[in-house]
PDB file of C-alpha atoms in Angstrom:
ATOM      1  CA  MET A 156     -18.918 -13.088  14.578  1.00 46.00           C
ATOM      2  CA  ARG A 157     -20.040  -9.841  13.363  1.00 50.00           C
ATOM      3  CA  LEU A 158     -19.333  -9.353   9.862  1.00 54.00           C
ATOM      4  CA  VAL A 159     -19.155  -6.060   7.694  1.00 56.00           C
ATOM      5  CA  ASP A 160     -22.161  -5.109   6.063  1.00 60.00           C
ATOM      6  CA  GLU A 161     -22.686  -3.085   3.112  1.00 60.00           C
ATOM      7  CA  ALA A 162     -24.646  -0.438   5.384  1.00 53.00           C
ATOM      8  CA  ASP A 163     -21.263  -0.484   7.557  1.00 57.00           C
ATOM      9  CA  VAL A 164     -19.199   0.311   4.481  1.00 53.00           C
ATOM     10  CA  LYS A 165     -21.521   3.224   3.138  1.00 54.00           C
ATOM     11  CA  LEU A 166     -21.551   4.845   6.605  1.00 51.00           C
ATOM     12  CA  GLU A 167     -17.901   4.555   7.469  1.00 55.00           C
ATOM     13  CA  ARG A 168     -16.792   5.600   3.673  1.00 54.00           C
ATOM     14  CA  ALA A 169     -19.279   8.814   4.059  1.00 49.00           C
ATOM     15  CA  SER A 170     -16.965   9.852   7.104  1.00 50.00           C
ATOM     16  CA  VAL A 171     -13.640   8.243   6.545  1.00 51.00           C
ATOM     17  CA  GLU A 172     -10.676  10.650   6.540  1.00 57.00           C
ATOM     18  CA  PRO A 173      -8.373  11.150   3.446  1.00 50.00           C
ATOM     19  CA  GLY A 174      -5.975   8.083   2.712  1.00 67.00           C
ATOM     20  CA  ARG A 175      -7.732   5.680   5.208  1.00 81.00           C
ATOM     21  CA  GLU A 176     -10.148   4.091   3.016  1.00 91.00           C
ATOM     22  CA  LEU A 177      -7.257   1.217   2.514  1.00 94.00           C
ATOM     23  CA  GLU A 178      -8.050   0.583   6.242  1.00 94.00           C
ATOM     24  CA  LEU A 179     -11.803  -0.140   5.588  1.00 94.00           C
ATOM     25  CA  ALA A 180     -10.871  -1.947   2.800  1.00 95.00           C
ATOM     26  CA  VAL A 181      -8.763  -4.205   4.954  1.00 96.00           C
ATOM     27  CA  ARG A 182     -11.407  -4.560   7.530  1.00 96.00           C
ATOM     28  CA  ILE A 183     -13.750  -5.767   4.455  1.00 96.00           C
ATOM     29  CA  LEU A 184     -11.302  -8.297   3.277  1.00 97.00           C
ATOM     30  CA  LEU A 185     -10.692  -9.577   6.971  1.00 97.00           C
ATOM     31  CA  ALA A 186     -14.445 -10.182   6.951  1.00 97.00           C
ATOM     32  CA  GLU A 187     -14.796 -11.556   3.596  1.00 97.00           C
ATOM     33  CA  ILE A 188     -12.405 -14.454   4.547  1.00 96.00           C
ATOM     34  CA  GLY A 189     -14.524 -15.145   7.499  1.00 97.00           C
ATOM     35  CA  GLU A 190     -12.510 -13.459  10.232  1.00 97.00           C
ATOM     36  CA  ASP A 191     -13.673 -10.799  12.964  1.00 97.00           C
ATOM     37  CA  PRO A 192     -12.268  -7.754  12.314  1.00 96.00           C
ATOM     38  CA  GLN A 193     -12.959  -6.494  15.788  1.00 96.00           C
ATOM     39  CA  ARG A 194     -10.950  -9.558  17.400  1.00 96.00           C
ATOM     40  CA  GLU A 195      -8.116  -8.504  19.528  1.00 97.00           C
ATOM     41  CA  GLY A 196      -5.605  -9.500  17.418  1.00 97.00           C
ATOM     42  CA  LEU A 197      -6.875  -8.002  14.101  1.00 97.00           C
ATOM     43  CA  VAL A 198      -8.219  -4.484  15.399  1.00 97.00           C
ATOM     44  CA  ASP A 199      -4.905  -2.590  14.694  1.00 96.00           C
ATOM     45  CA  THR A 200      -4.498  -4.660  11.699  1.00 97.00           C
ATOM     46  CA  PRO A 201      -6.083  -2.269   8.913  1.00 95.00           C
ATOM     47  CA  GLN A 202      -3.844   0.576  10.306  1.00 94.00           C
ATOM     48  CA  ARG A 203      -0.683  -1.502  10.322  1.00 95.00           C
ATOM     49  CA  VAL A 204      -1.541  -2.502   6.658  1.00 95.00           C
ATOM     50  CA  ARG A 205      -2.012   0.920   5.818  1.00 94.00           C
ATOM     51  CA  ARG A 206       1.298   2.132   7.108  1.00 94.00           C
ATOM     52  CA  MET A 207       2.767  -0.894   5.597  1.00 95.00           C
ATOM     53  CA  TYR A 208       1.500  -0.135   1.739  1.00 94.00           C
ATOM     54  CA  ALA A 209       2.401   3.722   2.200  1.00 93.00           C
ATOM     55  CA  GLU A 210       6.092   2.369   2.622  1.00 94.00           C
ATOM     56  CA  LEU A 211       5.761  -0.669  -0.137  1.00 96.00           C
ATOM     57  CA  THR A 212       4.524   1.697  -2.520  1.00 96.00           C
ATOM     58  CA  ALA A 213       6.371   5.045  -1.745  1.00 96.00           C
ATOM     59  CA  GLY A 214       8.079   4.935  -5.380  1.00 97.00           C
ATOM     60  CA  TYR A 215       4.780   6.253  -6.706  1.00 96.00           C
ATOM     61  CA  HIS A 216       5.605   9.783  -4.700  1.00 95.00           C
ATOM     62  CA  VAL A 217       9.303   9.912  -5.578  1.00 95.00           C
ATOM     63  CA  ASP A 218      10.152  12.471  -8.327  1.00 95.00           C
ATOM     64  CA  PRO A 219      12.937  11.138 -10.828  1.00 94.00           C
ATOM     65  CA  GLU A 220      14.013  14.622 -11.171  1.00 91.00           C
ATOM     66  CA  ALA A 221      14.302  15.528  -7.602  1.00 92.00           C
ATOM     67  CA  LEU A 222      15.818  12.104  -6.880  1.00 93.00           C
ATOM     68  CA  LEU A 223      18.885  12.836  -9.648  1.00 92.00           C
ATOM     69  CA  ASN A 224      19.235  16.626  -8.946  1.00 89.00           C
ATOM     70  CA  GLY A 225      22.690  17.580  -8.437  1.00 85.00           C
ATOM     71  CA  ALA A 226      23.773  14.024  -8.657  1.00 92.00           C
ATOM     72  CA  CYS A 227      25.304  13.877 -12.293  1.00 92.00           C
ATOM     73  CA  PHE A 228      29.076  14.841 -12.995  1.00 94.00           C
ATOM     74  CA  ASP A 229      31.321  15.555 -15.865  1.00 93.00           C
ATOM     75  CA  VAL A 230      33.992  13.168 -15.194  1.00 93.00           C
ATOM     76  CA  ASP A 231      36.731  12.504 -17.797  1.00 93.00           C
ATOM     77  CA  TYR A 232      36.062   8.664 -17.488  1.00 93.00           C
ATOM     78  CA  ASP A 233      34.795   6.233 -20.380  1.00 90.00           C
ATOM     79  CA  GLU A 234      35.369   2.660 -18.668  1.00 96.00           C
ATOM     80  CA  MET A 235      32.333   0.474 -17.611  1.00 97.00           C
ATOM     81  CA  VAL A 236      30.948   1.481 -14.345  1.00 97.00           C
ATOM     82  CA  VAL A 237      28.653  -1.384 -12.637  1.00 98.00           C
ATOM     83  CA  VAL A 238      26.748  -1.325  -9.178  1.00 98.00           C
ATOM     84  CA  ARG A 239      25.840  -5.078  -8.611  1.00 97.00           C
ATOM     85  CA  ASP A 240      24.004  -7.022  -5.810  1.00 97.00           C
ATOM     86  CA  ILE A 241      21.469  -4.029  -5.220  1.00 98.00           C
ATOM     87  CA  GLU A 242      18.747  -5.912  -2.828  1.00 98.00           C
ATOM     88  CA  PHE A 243      15.467  -5.099  -3.364  1.00 98.00           C
ATOM     89  CA  TYR A 244      11.778  -5.913  -2.568  1.00 98.00           C
ATOM     90  CA  SER A 245       8.842  -5.311  -4.423  1.00 98.00           C
ATOM     91  CA  LEU A 246       4.746  -6.190  -4.881  1.00 98.00           C
ATOM     92  CA  CYS A 247       3.761  -8.148  -7.804  1.00 97.00           C
ATOM     93  CA  GLU A 248       0.954  -6.280  -9.318  1.00 97.00           C
ATOM     94  CA  HIS A 249      -1.044  -9.776 -10.338  1.00 96.00           C
ATOM     95  CA  HIS A 250      -1.285 -10.846  -6.549  1.00 96.00           C
ATOM     96  CA  LEU A 251      -0.106  -8.170  -4.465  1.00 96.00           C
ATOM     97  CA  LEU A 252       2.461 -10.826  -3.136  1.00 97.00           C
ATOM     98  CA  PRO A 253       6.227 -10.127  -2.767  1.00 97.00           C
ATOM     99  CA  PHE A 254       9.211 -10.531  -5.238  1.00 97.00           C
ATOM    100  CA  TYR A 255      12.526  -9.760  -4.204  1.00 98.00           C
ATOM    101  CA  GLY A 256      16.325 -10.435  -5.294  1.00 98.00           C
ATOM    102  CA  ARG A 257      18.957  -8.434  -6.443  1.00 98.00           C
ATOM    103  CA  ALA A 258      19.504  -6.068  -9.353  1.00 98.00           C
ATOM    104  CA  HIS A 259      22.829  -5.326 -11.417  1.00 98.00           C
ATOM    105  CA  VAL A 260      23.103  -2.143 -13.406  1.00 98.00           C
ATOM    106  CA  GLY A 261      26.234  -0.937 -15.421  1.00 98.00           C
ATOM    107  CA  TYR A 262      26.604   1.752 -17.869  1.00 98.00           C
ATOM    108  CA  LEU A 263      29.434   2.972 -20.508  1.00 98.00           C
ATOM    109  CA  PRO A 264      29.619   6.933 -19.450  1.00 97.00           C
ATOM    110  CA  ARG A 265      29.734   9.580 -22.478  1.00 95.00           C
ATOM    111  CA  GLY A 266      31.948  11.950 -20.010  1.00 93.00           C
ATOM    112  CA  ARG A 267      29.148  11.871 -17.202  1.00 94.00           C
ATOM    113  CA  VAL A 268      28.626   9.652 -14.120  1.00 96.00           C
ATOM    114  CA  ILE A 269      26.037   9.634 -11.636  1.00 96.00           C
ATOM    115  CA  GLY A 270      26.697   9.531  -7.619  1.00 95.00           C
ATOM    116  CA  LEU A 271      26.914   5.809  -6.475  1.00 93.00           C
ATOM    117  CA  SER A 272      24.158   5.980  -4.097  1.00 95.00           C
ATOM    118  CA  LYS A 273      21.606   6.878  -7.069  1.00 97.00           C
ATOM    119  CA  ILE A 274      21.637   3.695  -8.847  1.00 97.00           C
ATOM    120  CA  PRO A 275      20.405   2.169  -5.748  1.00 98.00           C
ATOM    121  CA  ARG A 276      17.578   4.648  -5.204  1.00 97.00           C
ATOM    122  CA  ILE A 277      16.861   4.220  -8.858  1.00 98.00           C
ATOM    123  CA  VAL A 278      16.039   0.506  -8.208  1.00 98.00           C
ATOM    124  CA  ASP A 279      14.326   1.323  -4.866  1.00 98.00           C
ATOM    125  CA  MET A 280      12.014   3.756  -6.612  1.00 98.00           C
ATOM    126  CA  TYR A 281      10.649   1.442  -9.346  1.00 98.00           C
ATOM    127  CA  ALA A 282      10.592  -1.391  -6.989  1.00 98.00           C
ATOM    128  CA  HIS A 283       8.424   0.429  -4.633  1.00 98.00           C
ATOM    129  CA  ARG A 284       5.721   0.254  -6.768  1.00 97.00           C
ATOM    130  CA  LEU A 285       3.063  -2.648  -7.987  1.00 98.00           C
ATOM    131  CA  GLN A 286       5.307  -4.151 -10.357  1.00 98.00           C
ATOM    132  CA  VAL A 287       6.143  -7.165 -12.979  1.00 98.00           C
ATOM    133  CA  GLN A 288       9.821  -7.570 -13.239  1.00 98.00           C
ATOM    134  CA  GLU A 289       9.862  -6.998 -16.804  1.00 98.00           C
ATOM    135  CA  ARG A 290       9.140  -3.804 -16.787  1.00 98.00           C
ATOM    136  CA  MET A 291      10.928  -2.743 -13.511  1.00 98.00           C
ATOM    137  CA  THR A 292      14.034  -3.857 -15.359  1.00 98.00           C
ATOM    138  CA  GLN A 293      13.036  -1.594 -18.225  1.00 98.00           C
ATOM    139  CA  GLN A 294      12.161   1.292 -16.249  1.00 98.00           C
ATOM    140  CA  VAL A 295      15.798   1.250 -14.488  1.00 98.00           C
ATOM    141  CA  ALA A 296      17.841   0.847 -17.822  1.00 98.00           C
ATOM    142  CA  ALA A 297      15.458   3.527 -19.788  1.00 98.00           C
ATOM    143  CA  LEU A 298      15.943   6.045 -16.694  1.00 97.00           C
ATOM    144  CA  LEU A 299      19.489   6.087 -16.902  1.00 97.00           C
ATOM    145  CA  MET A 300      19.851   6.095 -20.308  1.00 97.00           C
ATOM    146  CA  GLU A 301      17.669   8.994 -20.749  1.00 95.00           C
ATOM    147  CA  ARG A 302      19.220  11.173 -17.837  1.00 94.00           C
ATOM    148  CA  LEU A 303      23.087  10.428 -18.291  1.00 95.00           C
ATOM    149  CA  GLU A 304      23.100   9.616 -22.093  1.00 95.00           C
ATOM    150  CA  PRO A 305      25.593   7.116 -21.598  1.00 97.00           C
ATOM    151  CA  LYS A 306      26.992   5.062 -24.477  1.00 97.00           C
ATOM    152  CA  GLY A 307      25.103   2.475 -23.253  1.00 98.00           C
ATOM    153  CA  VAL A 308      23.244   0.755 -20.052  1.00 98.00           C
ATOM    154  CA  GLY A 309      23.072  -2.693 -18.838  1.00 98.00           C
ATOM    155  CA  CYS A 310      20.332  -3.961 -16.140  1.00 98.00           C
ATOM    156  CA  VAL A 311      20.152  -7.672 -14.674  1.00 98.00           C
ATOM    157  CA  ILE A 312      17.477  -8.402 -12.664  1.00 98.00           C
ATOM    158  CA  GLU A 313      17.372 -11.853 -10.851  1.00 98.00           C
ATOM    159  CA  ALA A 314      14.432 -12.419  -8.656  1.00 98.00           C
ATOM    160  CA  THR A 315      12.142 -15.279  -6.379  1.00 97.00           C
ATOM    161  CA  HIS A 316       8.571 -14.655  -6.479  1.00 96.00           C
ATOM    162  CA  LEU A 317       5.957 -15.840  -3.498  1.00 95.00           C
ATOM    163  CA  CYS A 318       3.267 -16.291  -5.965  1.00 93.00           C
ATOM    164  CA  THR A 319       4.812 -19.032  -7.677  1.00 93.00           C
ATOM    165  CA  MET A 320       6.096 -20.250  -4.432  1.00 92.00           C
ATOM    166  CA  MET A 321       3.076 -20.023  -2.213  1.00 92.00           C
ATOM    167  CA  ARG A 322       0.141 -20.619  -4.474  1.00 90.00           C
ATOM    168  CA  GLY A 323      -0.061 -21.988  -8.040  1.00 89.00           C
ATOM    169  CA  VAL A 324       2.954 -24.152  -9.368  1.00 90.00           C
ATOM    170  CA  ARG A 325       4.562 -23.740  -5.960  1.00 89.00           C
ATOM    171  CA  LYS A 326       7.710 -23.974  -7.229  1.00 89.00           C
ATOM    172  CA  GLN A 327      10.262 -23.114  -4.254  1.00 87.00           C
ATOM    173  CA  GLN A 328      13.354 -23.120  -6.245  1.00 88.00           C
ATOM    174  CA  ALA A 329      12.319 -21.284  -9.458  1.00 91.00           C
ATOM    175  CA  THR A 330      14.376 -17.764 -10.080  1.00 94.00           C
ATOM    176  CA  MET A 331      13.377 -15.376 -12.804  1.00 96.00           C
ATOM    177  CA  VAL A 332      16.071 -13.552 -14.695  1.00 97.00           C
ATOM    178  CA  THR A 333      15.251 -10.258 -16.522  1.00 98.00           C
ATOM    179  CA  SER A 334      17.796  -7.992 -18.424  1.00 98.00           C
ATOM    180  CA  ALA A 335      17.600  -4.665 -20.345  1.00 98.00           C
ATOM    181  CA  MET A 336      20.427  -4.197 -22.663  1.00 98.00           C
ATOM    182  CA  LEU A 337      20.353  -0.327 -24.257  1.00 98.00           C
ATOM    183  CA  GLY A 338      22.622   1.344 -26.808  1.00 98.00           C
ATOM    184  CA  THR A 339      26.248  -0.491 -26.930  1.00 97.00           C
ATOM    185  CA  PHE A 340      25.163  -3.133 -24.289  1.00 98.00           C
ATOM    186  CA  ARG A 341      22.782  -4.174 -27.171  1.00 97.00           C
ATOM    187  CA  ARG A 342      24.655  -3.650 -30.360  1.00 97.00           C
ATOM    188  CA  ASP A 343      28.166  -4.815 -29.144  1.00 97.00           C
ATOM    189  CA  GLY A 344      28.534  -8.341 -27.730  1.00 96.00           C
ATOM    190  CA  ARG A 345      31.991  -7.499 -26.111  1.00 96.00           C
ATOM    191  CA  THR A 346      30.630  -4.686 -24.095  1.00 96.00           C
ATOM    192  CA  ARG A 347      27.876  -7.148 -22.849  1.00 96.00           C
ATOM    193  CA  SER A 348      30.103 -10.148 -22.177  1.00 96.00           C
ATOM    194  CA  GLU A 349      32.089  -7.619 -19.939  1.00 96.00           C
ATOM    195  CA  PHE A 350      29.120  -6.634 -18.224  1.00 97.00           C
ATOM    196  CA  LEU A 351      27.968 -10.045 -17.742  1.00 97.00           C
ATOM    197  CA  THR A 352      31.533 -10.847 -16.358  1.00 96.00           C
ATOM    198  CA  PHE A 353      31.592  -8.339 -14.130  1.00 96.00           C
ATOM    199  CA  ILE A 354      28.021  -9.378 -12.427  1.00 95.00           C
ATOM    200  CA  GLY A 355      29.129 -12.971 -12.512  1.00 92.00           C
ATOM    201  CA  ARG A 356      26.967 -14.460 -15.134  1.00 79.00           C
ATOM    202  CA  PRO A 357      27.909 -16.424 -18.045  1.00 70.00           C
ATOM    203  CA  SER A 358      28.009 -14.332 -21.094  1.00 60.00           C
ATOM    204  CA  GLU A 359      26.836 -16.849 -23.609  1.00 56.00           C
TER     205      GLU A 359
END
């Protein structure tokens, strides 16, 4: 088996096309774990991994301004708006293993609402980055609070993390739940309870 050595790395890095260094890194990884990067089943793996990471980390290249442009509307409506069970997939920044689950997002308008499809897109924008669930929950809520200026925003995320299922403690049934409550959702227990009821979670 021929492994990748330092000379190979330096030579290839010097002539690599922009954006292709990930393929080189994958070949090095394959060699380091004891595989042959030239084996038939692995020859195209670096290219596939590059394309996969481009898709799974596309959120870094999404402009929130462009995402929300023209999607906020003045509407005489002041009752709670909730979008629940938004499925998502993300990558844990600690081990680059997936975590996946559902996000539930609600807000209390102050004369402005956002197009329905935009809330799942906001979730996807932040999910398609290297993440920790706690930060992702806060980011979704904070963006809506900043751009819509509602009375309040609530975001609850429930997810399963493969880094706790496949390695380490190896707990197959463990689910992580995080929440971000801003504005009225944080100050008013009745508003918070209404939101939690809408998403099917106990309010206490």
